């Protein structure tokens, strides 16, 4: 037999079998199909009780998506307030925010994910279809219409109604009315409800931290769970950038830590003394001032650009203390300088390093006498502190 013949025979056979099937095929497989239904459904049910690898979605991505959403919303809000006068904002704030929130959340209706979630490669899925062993199957079932609209109603309507009721109650001071007044009772119920809501939210968050399933209470109520929009995706992170960021961060931290420990003024003076010639300090002294004038006060006053006469008038030494070079200053001035510069300080009149001071116990010399005499060492009695 040639191969052609056998082909023809086969074709003939096929046509015979199909024609014979056509006559009674419906009855033939329908019966089997209905017979196998019970075992199929039990099989399907048992599928969910088989152990399957748990589906892990990074918690940090889910939290980040929430954060991104709220930040995006804040940005939109700022733009919105630019459009309206403060008076309109004051009166219609809840309504405007609700409209904005509604527009923002509409994207869930279309793509099943908020903008923040999309940025984090996340989307919602209908977790009711994924119980037990079905949680990590490859196909995610999309949200039902009810879930989507309930989600928008809860995220938009919930806060709106809450704010409106609270505004009403606060404006009419229901909390201040009598104990048995229904308004007071309503106010109490409101307070209780808020506490309960906060407690449940906290519980939900703790459970989320444990199992990583439902980030918010709304998600849990509606069984809307975040899953990856694309399961295989390369994380494209530039480690060079990360490293640079880390180094800068550590560096600024270190600077912030070390700056208060460095006495910049002392360092400056030390460098000045090391680098500048001795004659610089000799020529820049304030020794031309009368002895009853505090050179530090004088310097401070001159720095604030006061006129010469008023500077001299207000620079008299108060509570005089004498440095080890023999020049006198106010106690406050010289003590401050010594504390600031860490123990040693350069005398403004002679340039000597001042290390210790002692109380000067003598009435200040009169101006007339002082003009003849410029050596305070000889005058006055010094008493050790
Ligand atoms: Zn002074
Ligand atoms: Zn001196």
Short mmCIF file of N, CA and C and ligand atoms in Angstrom, two decimals, residues 323 325-327 329 347-352 354, ligand 2:
data_model
loop_
_atom_site.label_atom_id
_atom_site.label_comp_id
_atom_site.label_asym_id
_atom_site.label_seq_id
_atom_site.Cartn_x
_atom_site.Cartn_y
_atom_site.Cartn_z
N UNK A 323 42.86 91.40 85.64
CA UNK A 323 43.49 90.24 84.99
C UNK A 323 44.93 90.13 85.47
N UNK A 325 47.52 90.53 83.95
CA UNK A 325 48.41 91.52 83.36
C UNK A 325 48.25 92.87 84.06
N UNK A 326 47.25 93.00 84.93
CA UNK A 326 47.06 94.23 85.66
C UNK A 326 45.97 95.13 85.10
N UNK A 327 45.35 94.73 83.99
CA UNK A 327 44.28 95.56 83.43
C UNK A 327 42.93 95.14 83.99
N UNK A 329 38.70 94.94 84.03
CA UNK A 329 37.49 94.80 83.21
C UNK A 329 36.31 94.57 84.13
N UNK A 347 44.33 89.75 76.47
CA UNK A 347 43.95 91.06 77.00
C UNK A 347 43.86 92.07 75.86
N UNK A 348 42.78 92.84 75.88
CA UNK A 348 42.57 93.78 74.77
C UNK A 348 43.51 94.98 74.86
N UNK A 349 44.07 95.21 76.04
CA UNK A 349 44.91 96.40 76.19
C UNK A 349 46.38 96.10 75.93
N UNK A 350 46.84 94.90 76.32
CA UNK A 350 48.27 94.64 76.16
C UNK A 350 48.58 93.38 75.35
N UNK A 351 47.59 92.53 75.10
CA UNK A 351 47.84 91.35 74.28
C UNK A 351 48.39 90.17 75.06
N UNK A 352 48.55 90.32 76.38
CA UNK A 352 49.03 89.19 77.19
C UNK A 352 47.90 88.16 77.33
N UNK A 354 45.47 86.16 79.28
CA UNK A 354 44.87 86.24 80.61
C UNK A 354 44.42 84.85 81.02
ZN1 LIG B 2 46.41 93.55 79.89
#
